[in-house]
PDB file of C-alpha atoms in Angstrom:
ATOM      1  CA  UNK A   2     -13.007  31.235 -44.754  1.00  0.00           C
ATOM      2  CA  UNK A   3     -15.560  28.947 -43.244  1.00  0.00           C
ATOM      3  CA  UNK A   4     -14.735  26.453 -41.069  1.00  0.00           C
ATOM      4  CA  UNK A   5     -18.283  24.603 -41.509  1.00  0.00           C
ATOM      5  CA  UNK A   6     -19.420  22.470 -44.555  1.00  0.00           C
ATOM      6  CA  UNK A   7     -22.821  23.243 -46.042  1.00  0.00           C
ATOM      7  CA  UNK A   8     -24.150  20.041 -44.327  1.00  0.00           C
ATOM      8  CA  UNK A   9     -23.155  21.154 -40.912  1.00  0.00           C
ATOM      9  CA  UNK A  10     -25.031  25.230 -41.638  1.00  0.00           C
ATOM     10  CA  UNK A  11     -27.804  23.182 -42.697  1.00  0.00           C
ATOM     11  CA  UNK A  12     -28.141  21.616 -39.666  1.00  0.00           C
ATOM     12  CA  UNK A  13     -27.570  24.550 -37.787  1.00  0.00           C
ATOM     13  CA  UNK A  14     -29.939  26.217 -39.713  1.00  0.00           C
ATOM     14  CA  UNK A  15     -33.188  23.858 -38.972  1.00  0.00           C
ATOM     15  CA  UNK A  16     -32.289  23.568 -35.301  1.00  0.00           C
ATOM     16  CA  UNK A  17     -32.117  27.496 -34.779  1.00  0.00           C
ATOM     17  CA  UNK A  18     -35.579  26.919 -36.767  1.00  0.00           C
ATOM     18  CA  UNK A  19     -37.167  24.033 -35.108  1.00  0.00           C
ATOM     19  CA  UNK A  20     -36.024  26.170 -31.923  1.00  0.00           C
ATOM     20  CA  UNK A  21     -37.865  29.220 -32.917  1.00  0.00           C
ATOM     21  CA  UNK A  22     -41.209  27.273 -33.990  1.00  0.00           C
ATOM     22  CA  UNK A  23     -41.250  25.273 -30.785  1.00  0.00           C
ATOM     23  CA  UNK A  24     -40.139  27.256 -27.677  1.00  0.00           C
ATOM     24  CA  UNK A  25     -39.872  30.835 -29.034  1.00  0.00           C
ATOM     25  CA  UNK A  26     -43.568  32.383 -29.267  1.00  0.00           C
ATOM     26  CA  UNK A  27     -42.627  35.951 -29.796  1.00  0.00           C
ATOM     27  CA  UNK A  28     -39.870  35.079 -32.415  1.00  0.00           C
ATOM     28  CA  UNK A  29     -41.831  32.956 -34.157  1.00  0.00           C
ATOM     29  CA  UNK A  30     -44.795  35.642 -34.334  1.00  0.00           C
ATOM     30  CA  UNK A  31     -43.040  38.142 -35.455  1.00  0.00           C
ATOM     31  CA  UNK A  32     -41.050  36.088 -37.909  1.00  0.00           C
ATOM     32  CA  UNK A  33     -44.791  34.935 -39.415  1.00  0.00           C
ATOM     33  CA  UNK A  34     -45.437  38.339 -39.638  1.00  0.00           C
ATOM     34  CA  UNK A  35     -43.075  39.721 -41.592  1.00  0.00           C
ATOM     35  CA  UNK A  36     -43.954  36.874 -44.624  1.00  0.00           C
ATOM     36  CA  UNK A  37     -47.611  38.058 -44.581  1.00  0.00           C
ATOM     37  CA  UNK A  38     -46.559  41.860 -44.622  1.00  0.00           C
ATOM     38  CA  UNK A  39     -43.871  40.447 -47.537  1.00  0.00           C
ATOM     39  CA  UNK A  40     -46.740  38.863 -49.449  1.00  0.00           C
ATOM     40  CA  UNK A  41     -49.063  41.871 -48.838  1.00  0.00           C
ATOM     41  CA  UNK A  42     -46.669  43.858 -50.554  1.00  0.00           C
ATOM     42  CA  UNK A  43     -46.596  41.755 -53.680  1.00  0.00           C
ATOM     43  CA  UNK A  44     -50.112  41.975 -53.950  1.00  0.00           C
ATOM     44  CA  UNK A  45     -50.405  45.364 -54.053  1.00  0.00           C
ATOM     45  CA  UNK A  46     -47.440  45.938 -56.428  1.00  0.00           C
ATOM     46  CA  UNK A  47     -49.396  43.736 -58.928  1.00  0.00           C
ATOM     47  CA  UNK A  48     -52.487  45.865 -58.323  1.00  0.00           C
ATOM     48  CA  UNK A  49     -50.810  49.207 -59.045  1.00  0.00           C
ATOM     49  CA  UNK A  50     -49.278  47.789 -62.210  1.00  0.00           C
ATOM     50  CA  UNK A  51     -52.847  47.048 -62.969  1.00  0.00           C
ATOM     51  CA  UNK A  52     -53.794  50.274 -62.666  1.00  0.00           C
ATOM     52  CA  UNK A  53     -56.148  50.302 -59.031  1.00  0.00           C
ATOM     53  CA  UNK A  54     -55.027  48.962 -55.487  1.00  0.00           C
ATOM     54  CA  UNK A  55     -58.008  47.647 -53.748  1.00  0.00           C
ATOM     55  CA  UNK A  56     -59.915  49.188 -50.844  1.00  0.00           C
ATOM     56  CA  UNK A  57     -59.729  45.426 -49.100  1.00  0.00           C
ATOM     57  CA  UNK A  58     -55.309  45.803 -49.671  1.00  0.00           C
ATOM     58  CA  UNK A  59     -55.578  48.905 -48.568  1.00  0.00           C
ATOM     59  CA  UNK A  60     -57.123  48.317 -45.151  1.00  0.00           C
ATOM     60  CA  UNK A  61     -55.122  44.783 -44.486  1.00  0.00           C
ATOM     61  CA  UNK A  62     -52.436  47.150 -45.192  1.00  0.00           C
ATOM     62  CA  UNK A  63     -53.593  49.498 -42.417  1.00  0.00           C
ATOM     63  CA  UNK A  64     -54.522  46.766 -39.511  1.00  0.00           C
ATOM     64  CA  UNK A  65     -50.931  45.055 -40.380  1.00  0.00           C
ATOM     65  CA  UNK A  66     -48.822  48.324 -39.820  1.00  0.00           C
ATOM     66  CA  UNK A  67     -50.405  48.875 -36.403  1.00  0.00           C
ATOM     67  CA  UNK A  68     -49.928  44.503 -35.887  1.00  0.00           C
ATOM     68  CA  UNK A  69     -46.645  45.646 -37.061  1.00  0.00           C
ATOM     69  CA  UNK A  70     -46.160  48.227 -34.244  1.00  0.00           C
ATOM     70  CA  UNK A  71     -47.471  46.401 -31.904  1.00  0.00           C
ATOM     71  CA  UNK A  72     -44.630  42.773 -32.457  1.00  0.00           C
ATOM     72  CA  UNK A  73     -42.285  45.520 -33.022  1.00  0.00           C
ATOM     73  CA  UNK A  74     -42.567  46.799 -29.867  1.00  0.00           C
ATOM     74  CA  UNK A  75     -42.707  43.052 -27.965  1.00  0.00           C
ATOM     75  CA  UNK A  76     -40.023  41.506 -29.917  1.00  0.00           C
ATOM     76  CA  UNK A  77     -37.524  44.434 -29.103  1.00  0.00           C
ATOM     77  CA  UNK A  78     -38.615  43.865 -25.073  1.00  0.00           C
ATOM     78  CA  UNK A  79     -38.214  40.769 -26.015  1.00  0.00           C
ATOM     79  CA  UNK A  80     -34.461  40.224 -27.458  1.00  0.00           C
ATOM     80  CA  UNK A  81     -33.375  42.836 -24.303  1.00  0.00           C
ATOM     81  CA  UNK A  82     -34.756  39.847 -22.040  1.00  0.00           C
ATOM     82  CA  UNK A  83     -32.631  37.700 -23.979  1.00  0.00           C
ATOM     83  CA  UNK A  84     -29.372  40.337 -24.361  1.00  0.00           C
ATOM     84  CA  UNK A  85     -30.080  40.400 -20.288  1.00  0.00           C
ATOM     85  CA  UNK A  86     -30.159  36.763 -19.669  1.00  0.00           C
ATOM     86  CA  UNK A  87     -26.897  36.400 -22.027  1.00  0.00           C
ATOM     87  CA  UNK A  88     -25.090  38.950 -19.525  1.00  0.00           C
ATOM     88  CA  UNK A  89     -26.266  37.361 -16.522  1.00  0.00           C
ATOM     89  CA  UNK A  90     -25.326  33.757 -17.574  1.00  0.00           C
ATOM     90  CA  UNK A  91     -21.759  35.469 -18.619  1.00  0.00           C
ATOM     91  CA  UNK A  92     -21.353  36.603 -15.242  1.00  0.00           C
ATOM     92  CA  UNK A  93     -23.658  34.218 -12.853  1.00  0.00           C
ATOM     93  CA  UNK A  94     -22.438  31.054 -12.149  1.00  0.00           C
ATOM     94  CA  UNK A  95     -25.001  28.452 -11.422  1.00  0.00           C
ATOM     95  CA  UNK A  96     -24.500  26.474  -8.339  1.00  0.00           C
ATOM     96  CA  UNK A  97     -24.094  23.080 -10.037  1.00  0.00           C
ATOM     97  CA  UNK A  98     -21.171  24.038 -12.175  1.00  0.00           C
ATOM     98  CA  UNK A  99     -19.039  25.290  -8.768  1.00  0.00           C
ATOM     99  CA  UNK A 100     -20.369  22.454  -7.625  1.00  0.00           C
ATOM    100  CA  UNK A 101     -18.997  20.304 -10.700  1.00  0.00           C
ATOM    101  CA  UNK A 102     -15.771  22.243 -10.468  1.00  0.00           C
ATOM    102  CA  UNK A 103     -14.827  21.680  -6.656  1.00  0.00           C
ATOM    103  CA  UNK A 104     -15.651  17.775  -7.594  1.00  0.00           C
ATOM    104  CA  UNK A 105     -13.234  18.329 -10.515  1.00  0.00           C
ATOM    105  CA  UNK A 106     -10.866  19.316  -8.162  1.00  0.00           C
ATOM    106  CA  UNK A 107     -11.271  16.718  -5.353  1.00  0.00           C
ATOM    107  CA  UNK A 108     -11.059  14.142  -8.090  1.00  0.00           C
ATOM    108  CA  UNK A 109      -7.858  15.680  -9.900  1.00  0.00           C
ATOM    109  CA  UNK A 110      -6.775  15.491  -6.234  1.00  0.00           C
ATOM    110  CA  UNK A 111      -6.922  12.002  -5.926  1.00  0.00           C
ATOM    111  CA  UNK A 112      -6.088  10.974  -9.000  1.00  0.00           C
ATOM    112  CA  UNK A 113      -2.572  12.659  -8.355  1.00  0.00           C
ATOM    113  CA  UNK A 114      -2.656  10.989  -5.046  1.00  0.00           C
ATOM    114  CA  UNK A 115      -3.478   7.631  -6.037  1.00  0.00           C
ATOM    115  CA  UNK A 116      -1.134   8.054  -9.557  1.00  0.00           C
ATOM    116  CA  UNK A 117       1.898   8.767  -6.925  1.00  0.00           C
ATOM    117  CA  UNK A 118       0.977   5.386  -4.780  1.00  0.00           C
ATOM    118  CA  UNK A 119       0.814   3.644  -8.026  1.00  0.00           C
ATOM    119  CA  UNK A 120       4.393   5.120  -8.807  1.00  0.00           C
ATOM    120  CA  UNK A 121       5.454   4.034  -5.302  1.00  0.00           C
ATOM    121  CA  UNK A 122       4.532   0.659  -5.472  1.00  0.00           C
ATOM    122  CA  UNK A 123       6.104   0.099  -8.711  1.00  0.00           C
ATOM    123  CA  UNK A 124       9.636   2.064  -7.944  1.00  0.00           C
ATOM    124  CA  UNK A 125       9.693   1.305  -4.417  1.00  0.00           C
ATOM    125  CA  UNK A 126       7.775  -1.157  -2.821  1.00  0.00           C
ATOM    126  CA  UNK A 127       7.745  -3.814  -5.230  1.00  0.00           C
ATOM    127  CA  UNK A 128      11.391  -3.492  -5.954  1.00  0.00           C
ATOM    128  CA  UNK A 129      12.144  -3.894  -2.176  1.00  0.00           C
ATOM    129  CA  UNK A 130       9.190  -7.225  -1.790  1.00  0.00           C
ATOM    130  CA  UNK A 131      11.010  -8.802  -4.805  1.00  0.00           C
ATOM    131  CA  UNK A 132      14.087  -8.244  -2.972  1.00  0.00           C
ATOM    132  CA  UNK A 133      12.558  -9.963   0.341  1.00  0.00           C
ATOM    133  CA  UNK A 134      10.992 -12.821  -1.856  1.00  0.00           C
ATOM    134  CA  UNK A 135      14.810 -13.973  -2.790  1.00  0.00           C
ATOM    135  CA  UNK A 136      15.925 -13.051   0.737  1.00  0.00           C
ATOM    136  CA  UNK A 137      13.522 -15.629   1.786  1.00  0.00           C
ATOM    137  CA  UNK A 138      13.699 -17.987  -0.542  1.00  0.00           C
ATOM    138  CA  UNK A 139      17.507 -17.595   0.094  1.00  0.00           C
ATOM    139  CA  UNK A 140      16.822 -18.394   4.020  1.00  0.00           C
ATOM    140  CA  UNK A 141      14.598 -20.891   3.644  1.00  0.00           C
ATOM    141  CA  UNK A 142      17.146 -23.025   1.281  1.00  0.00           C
ATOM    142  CA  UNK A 143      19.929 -22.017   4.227  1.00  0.00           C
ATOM    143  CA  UNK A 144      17.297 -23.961   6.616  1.00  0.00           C
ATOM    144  CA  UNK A 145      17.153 -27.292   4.699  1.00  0.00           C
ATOM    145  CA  UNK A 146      20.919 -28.693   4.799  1.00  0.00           C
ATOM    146  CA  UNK A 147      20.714 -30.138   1.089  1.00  0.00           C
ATOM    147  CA  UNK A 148      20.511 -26.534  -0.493  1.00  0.00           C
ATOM    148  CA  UNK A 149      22.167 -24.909   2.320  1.00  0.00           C
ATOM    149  CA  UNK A 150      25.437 -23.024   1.708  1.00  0.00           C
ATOM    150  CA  UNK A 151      28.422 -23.813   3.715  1.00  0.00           C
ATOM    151  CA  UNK A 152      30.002 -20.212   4.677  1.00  0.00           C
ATOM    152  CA  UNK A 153      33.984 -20.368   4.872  1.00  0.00           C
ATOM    153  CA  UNK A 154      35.304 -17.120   6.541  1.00  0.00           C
ATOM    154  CA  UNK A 155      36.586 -15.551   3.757  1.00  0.00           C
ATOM    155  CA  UNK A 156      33.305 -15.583   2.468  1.00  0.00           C
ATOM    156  CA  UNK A 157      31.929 -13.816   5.768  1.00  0.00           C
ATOM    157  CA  UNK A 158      34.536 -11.326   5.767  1.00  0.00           C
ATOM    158  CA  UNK A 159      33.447  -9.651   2.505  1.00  0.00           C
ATOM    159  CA  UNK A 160      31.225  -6.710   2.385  1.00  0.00           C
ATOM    160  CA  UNK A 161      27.525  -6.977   2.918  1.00  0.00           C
ATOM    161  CA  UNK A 162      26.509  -5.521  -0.368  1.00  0.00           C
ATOM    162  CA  UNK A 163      22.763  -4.226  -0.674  1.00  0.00           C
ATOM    163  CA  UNK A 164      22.610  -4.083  -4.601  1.00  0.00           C
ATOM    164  CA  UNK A 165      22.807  -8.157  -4.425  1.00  0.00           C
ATOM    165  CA  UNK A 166      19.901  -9.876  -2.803  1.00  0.00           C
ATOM    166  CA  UNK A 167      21.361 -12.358  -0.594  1.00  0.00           C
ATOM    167  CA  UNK A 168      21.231 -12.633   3.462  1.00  0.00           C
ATOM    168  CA  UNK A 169      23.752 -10.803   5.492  1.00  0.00           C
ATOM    169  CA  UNK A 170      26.692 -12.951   6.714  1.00  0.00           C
ATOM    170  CA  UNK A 171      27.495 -10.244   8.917  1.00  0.00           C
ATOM    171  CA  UNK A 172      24.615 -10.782  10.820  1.00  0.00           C
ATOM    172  CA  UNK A 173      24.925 -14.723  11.759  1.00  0.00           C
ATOM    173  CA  UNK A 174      28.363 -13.750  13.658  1.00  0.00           C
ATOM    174  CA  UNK A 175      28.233 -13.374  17.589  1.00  0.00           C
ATOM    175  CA  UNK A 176      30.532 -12.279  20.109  1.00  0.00           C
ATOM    176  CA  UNK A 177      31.437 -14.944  22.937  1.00  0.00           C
ATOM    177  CA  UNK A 178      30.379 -11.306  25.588  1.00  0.00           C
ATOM    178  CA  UNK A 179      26.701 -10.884  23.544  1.00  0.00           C
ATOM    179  CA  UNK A 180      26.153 -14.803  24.048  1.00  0.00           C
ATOM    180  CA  UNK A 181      27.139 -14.791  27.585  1.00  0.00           C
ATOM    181  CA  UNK A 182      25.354 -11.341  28.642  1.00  0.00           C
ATOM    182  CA  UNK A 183      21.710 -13.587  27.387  1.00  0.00           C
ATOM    183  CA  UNK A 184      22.776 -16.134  30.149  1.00  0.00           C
ATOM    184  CA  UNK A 185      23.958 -13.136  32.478  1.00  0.00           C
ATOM    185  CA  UNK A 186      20.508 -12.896  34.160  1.00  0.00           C
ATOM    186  CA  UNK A 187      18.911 -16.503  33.989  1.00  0.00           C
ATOM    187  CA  UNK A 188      17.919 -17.535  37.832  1.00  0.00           C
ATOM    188  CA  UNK A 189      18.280 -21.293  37.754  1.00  0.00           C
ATOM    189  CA  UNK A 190      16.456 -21.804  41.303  1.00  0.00           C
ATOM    190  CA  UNK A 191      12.889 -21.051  39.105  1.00  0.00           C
ATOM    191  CA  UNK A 192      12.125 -19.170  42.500  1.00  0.00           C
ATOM    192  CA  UNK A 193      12.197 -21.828  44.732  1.00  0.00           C
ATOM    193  CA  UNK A 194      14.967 -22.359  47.561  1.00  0.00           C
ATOM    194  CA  UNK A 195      18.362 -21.818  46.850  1.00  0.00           C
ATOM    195  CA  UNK A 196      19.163 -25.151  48.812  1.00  0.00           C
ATOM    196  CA  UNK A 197      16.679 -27.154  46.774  1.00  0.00           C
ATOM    197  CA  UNK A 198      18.358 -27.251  43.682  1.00  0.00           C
ATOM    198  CA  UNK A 199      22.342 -27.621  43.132  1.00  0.00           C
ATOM    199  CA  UNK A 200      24.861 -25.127  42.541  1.00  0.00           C
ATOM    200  CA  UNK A 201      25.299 -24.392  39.059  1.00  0.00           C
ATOM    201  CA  UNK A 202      28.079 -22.436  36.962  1.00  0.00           C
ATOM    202  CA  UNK A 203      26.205 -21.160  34.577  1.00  0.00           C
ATOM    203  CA  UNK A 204      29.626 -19.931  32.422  1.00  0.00           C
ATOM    204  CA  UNK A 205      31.029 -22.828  32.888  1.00  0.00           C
ATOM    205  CA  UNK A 206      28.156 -24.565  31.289  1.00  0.00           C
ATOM    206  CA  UNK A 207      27.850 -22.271  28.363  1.00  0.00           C
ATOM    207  CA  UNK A 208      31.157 -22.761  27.082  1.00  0.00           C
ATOM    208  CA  UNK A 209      31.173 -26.780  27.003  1.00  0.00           C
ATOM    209  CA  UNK A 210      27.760 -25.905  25.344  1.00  0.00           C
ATOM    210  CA  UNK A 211      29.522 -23.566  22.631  1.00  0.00           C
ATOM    211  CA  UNK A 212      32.229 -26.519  22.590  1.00  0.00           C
ATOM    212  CA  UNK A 213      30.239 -29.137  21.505  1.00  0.00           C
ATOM    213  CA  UNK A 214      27.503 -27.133  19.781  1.00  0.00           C
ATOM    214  CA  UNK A 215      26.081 -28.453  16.390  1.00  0.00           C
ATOM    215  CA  UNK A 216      24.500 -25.033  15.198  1.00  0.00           C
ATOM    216  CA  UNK A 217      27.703 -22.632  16.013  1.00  0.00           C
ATOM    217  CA  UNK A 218      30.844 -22.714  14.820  1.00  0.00           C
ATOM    218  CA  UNK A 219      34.034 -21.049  16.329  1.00  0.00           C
ATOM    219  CA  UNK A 220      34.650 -18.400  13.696  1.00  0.00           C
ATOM    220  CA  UNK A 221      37.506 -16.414  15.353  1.00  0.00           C
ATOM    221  CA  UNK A 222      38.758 -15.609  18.475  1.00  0.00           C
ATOM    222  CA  UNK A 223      35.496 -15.129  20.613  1.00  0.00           C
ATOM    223  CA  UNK A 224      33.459 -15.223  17.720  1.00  0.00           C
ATOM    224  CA  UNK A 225      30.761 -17.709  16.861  1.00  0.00           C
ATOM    225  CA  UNK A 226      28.674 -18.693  13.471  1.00  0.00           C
ATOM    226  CA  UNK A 227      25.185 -19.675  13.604  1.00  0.00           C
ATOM    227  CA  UNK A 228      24.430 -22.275  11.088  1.00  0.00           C
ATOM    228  CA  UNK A 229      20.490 -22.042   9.958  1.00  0.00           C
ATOM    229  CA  UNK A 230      20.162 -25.433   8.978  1.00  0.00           C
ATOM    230  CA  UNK A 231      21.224 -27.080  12.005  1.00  0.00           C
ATOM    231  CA  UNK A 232      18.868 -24.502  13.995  1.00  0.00           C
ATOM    232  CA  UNK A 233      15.234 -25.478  15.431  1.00  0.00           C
ATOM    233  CA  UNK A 234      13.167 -22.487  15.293  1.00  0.00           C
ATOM    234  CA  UNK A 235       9.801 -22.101  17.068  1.00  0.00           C
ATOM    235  CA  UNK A 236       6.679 -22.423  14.942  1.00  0.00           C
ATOM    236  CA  UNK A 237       4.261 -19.097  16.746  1.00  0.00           C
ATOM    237  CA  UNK A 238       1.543 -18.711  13.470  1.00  0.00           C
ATOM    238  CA  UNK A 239       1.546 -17.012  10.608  1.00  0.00           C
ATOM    239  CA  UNK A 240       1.257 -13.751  12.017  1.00  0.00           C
ATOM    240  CA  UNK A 241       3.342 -14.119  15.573  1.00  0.00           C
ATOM    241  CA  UNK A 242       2.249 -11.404  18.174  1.00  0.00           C
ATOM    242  CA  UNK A 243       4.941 -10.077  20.530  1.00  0.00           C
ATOM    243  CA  UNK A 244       2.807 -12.144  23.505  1.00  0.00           C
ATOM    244  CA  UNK A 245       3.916 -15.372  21.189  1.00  0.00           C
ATOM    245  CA  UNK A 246       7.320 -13.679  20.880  1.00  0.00           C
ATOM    246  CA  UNK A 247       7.641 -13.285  24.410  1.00  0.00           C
ATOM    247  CA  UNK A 248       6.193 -16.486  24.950  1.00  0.00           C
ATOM    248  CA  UNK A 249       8.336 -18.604  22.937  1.00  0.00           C
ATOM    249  CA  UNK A 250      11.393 -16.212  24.218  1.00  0.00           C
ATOM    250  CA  UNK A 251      10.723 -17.690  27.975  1.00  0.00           C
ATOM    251  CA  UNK A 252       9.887 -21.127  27.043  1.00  0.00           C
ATOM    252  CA  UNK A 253      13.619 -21.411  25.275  1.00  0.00           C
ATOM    253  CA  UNK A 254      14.924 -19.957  28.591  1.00  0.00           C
ATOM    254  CA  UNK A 255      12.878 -22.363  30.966  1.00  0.00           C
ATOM    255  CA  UNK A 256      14.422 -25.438  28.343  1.00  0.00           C
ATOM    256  CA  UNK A 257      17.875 -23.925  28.902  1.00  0.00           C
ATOM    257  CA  UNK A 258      17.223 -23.950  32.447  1.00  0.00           C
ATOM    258  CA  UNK A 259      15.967 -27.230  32.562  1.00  0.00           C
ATOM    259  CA  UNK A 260      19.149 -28.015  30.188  1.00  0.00           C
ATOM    260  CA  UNK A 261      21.381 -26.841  33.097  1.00  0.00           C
ATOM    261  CA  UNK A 262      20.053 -27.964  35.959  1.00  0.00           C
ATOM    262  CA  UNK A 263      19.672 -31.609  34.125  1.00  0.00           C
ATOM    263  CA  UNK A 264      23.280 -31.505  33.195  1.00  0.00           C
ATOM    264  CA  UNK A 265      24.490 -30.311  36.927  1.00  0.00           C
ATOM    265  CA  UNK A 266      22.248 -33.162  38.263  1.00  0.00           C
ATOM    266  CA  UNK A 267      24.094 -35.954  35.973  1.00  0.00           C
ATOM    267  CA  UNK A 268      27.187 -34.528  36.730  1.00  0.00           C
ATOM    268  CA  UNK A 269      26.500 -34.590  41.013  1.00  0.00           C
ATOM    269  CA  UNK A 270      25.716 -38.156  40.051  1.00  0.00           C
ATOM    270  CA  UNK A 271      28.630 -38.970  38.166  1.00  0.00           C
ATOM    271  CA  UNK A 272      30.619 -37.420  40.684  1.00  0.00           C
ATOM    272  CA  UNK A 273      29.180 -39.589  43.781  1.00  0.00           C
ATOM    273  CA  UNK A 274      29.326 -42.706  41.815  1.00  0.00           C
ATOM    274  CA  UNK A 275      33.126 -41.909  40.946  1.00  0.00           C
ATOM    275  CA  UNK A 276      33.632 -41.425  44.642  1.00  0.00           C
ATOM    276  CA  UNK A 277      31.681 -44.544  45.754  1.00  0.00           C
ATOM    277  CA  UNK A 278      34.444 -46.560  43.282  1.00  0.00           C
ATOM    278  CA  UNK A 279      37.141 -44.915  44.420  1.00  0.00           C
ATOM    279  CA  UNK A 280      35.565 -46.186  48.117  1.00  0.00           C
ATOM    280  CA  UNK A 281      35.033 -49.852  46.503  1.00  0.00           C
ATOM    281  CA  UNK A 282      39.008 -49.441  44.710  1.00  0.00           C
ATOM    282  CA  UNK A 283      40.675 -48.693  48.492  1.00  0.00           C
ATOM    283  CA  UNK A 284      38.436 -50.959  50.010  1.00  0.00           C
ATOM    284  CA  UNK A 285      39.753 -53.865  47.570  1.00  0.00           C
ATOM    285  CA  UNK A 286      43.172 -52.681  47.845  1.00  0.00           C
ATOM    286  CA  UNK A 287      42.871 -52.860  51.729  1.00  0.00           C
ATOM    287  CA  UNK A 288      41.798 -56.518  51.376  1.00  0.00           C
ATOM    288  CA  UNK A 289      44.055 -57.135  48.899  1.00  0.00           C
ATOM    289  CA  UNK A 290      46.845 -56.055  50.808  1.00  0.00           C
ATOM    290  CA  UNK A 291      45.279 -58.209  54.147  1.00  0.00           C
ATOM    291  CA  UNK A 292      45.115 -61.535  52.164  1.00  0.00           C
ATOM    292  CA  UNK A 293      48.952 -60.974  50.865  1.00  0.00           C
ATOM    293  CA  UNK A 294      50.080 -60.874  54.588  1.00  0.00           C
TER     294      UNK A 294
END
């Protein structure tokens, strides 16, 4: 069975030919050859039938047996060249083609490589940024007090859960010690003199702050909720460094220092005027109490 029309062997068939004529000299010679030693024979098959076979067939006859010989001889040296070549091609391999297969390699490499990003991105990382899109979108609206939510605590006491995209109540809530241990450490004398500035109770101060604060709410029992949309936060760029961090960590310590030390000024004030009425209030009463006697 043939697995090649007659169209295809023909083609086959004038490039093996085309081949020979063009780039194989010996082939080709010996090929030629062989017709002239074919038509040589016919012509002295006719002459014998005729009764005589001439002396000029007889000696073309003679000088093409020794031509004969002679391309006999070169075209078998010549197809062992080319049984040679075949054995060393089957069992050389040129340069370029290791060179084409370690490429092959390097490229399957990183097409496996760059197919298991892909597969990352798509299972993994995109999933999680569409999840952080909504958790933004969700903070942002929490930030603006028309599309904020108001959080009741039943609401806060439910399970974070991580399969819903939404921002962790849990994580507004703060204990009355984690508030006051941020305040632990702040030296309100801004290095200067301890007898410059007044005495201030810094605990004290905190909790009528937590009493009368917009953006927390008393939760529980030493527990506080922070509302985002009644919060200022700190503009530091679109890509904050931890210098801004830092920096915008000690200015909101230096205004709740200034806060303080404001607020125990006033209230030295308040607390020499009330004595300088009470002075006024006896002092009236005294002359009250003169004119009546």
């Amino acid at each position: 069975m043939s697995f090649v029309s007659n169209k295809q062997q023909r083609l086959i068939d004038d490039s093996a030919a085309n081949s020979v004529k063009f780039y194989d000299k010996i082939t080709s010679q010996y090929l030629k050859l062989r017709q002239e030693l074919y038509l040589l024979n016919v012509t002295i098959i006719q002459e014998s039938n005729d009764g005589k076979v001439t002396e000029e067939s007889k000696l073309k006859f003679e000088q093409m047996r020794f031509e004969l010989d002679r391309v006999v001889e070169l075209y078998r040296t010549h197809i062992n060249e080319i049984t040679n070549s075949l054995v060393i091609r089957r069992t050389y391999t040129p340069p370029y083609v290791t060179n084409l297969k370690s490429e092959f390699t390097q490229l399957t490499a990183k097409m496996d490589t760059l197919q298991q990003e892909i597969k990352d991105i798509k299972e993994i990382q995109k999933p999680i940024l569409d999840k952080m899109k909504i958790l933004v979108k969700s903070f942002d609206n929490n930030l603006v007090a028309k599309t904020s939510k108001t959080f009741n605590p039943n609401s806060i006491r439910k399970e974070y859960d991580d399969s819903v995209p939404q921002i962790n109540l849990h994580s507004l809530i703060f204990e009355y010690e984690e508030i006051r241990a941020i305040f632990k450490d702040i030296n309100l004398n801004f290095d200067q003199e301890e007898s410059e500035l007044p005495q201030v109770d810094t605990i004290k101060s905190l909790d009528e702050q937590l009493k009368n604060s917009k953006i927390l709410d008393n939760f529980a029992e030493n527990k506080y909720c922070y509302k985002l949309n009644k919060s200022q936060l700190h503009e530091v760029g679109r890509f904050p460094t931890l210098d801004d961090y830092d920096k915008a960590i000690e200015q909101t310590l230096h205004g709740i220092k200034d806060l303080l030390s404001e607020g125990a000024q006033i209230k030295d004030r308040w607390t020499v005027n009330a004595r300088r009425l009470e002075v006024i209030r006896d002092a009236l009463q005294i002359y009250n109490d003169s004119e009546i006697q």
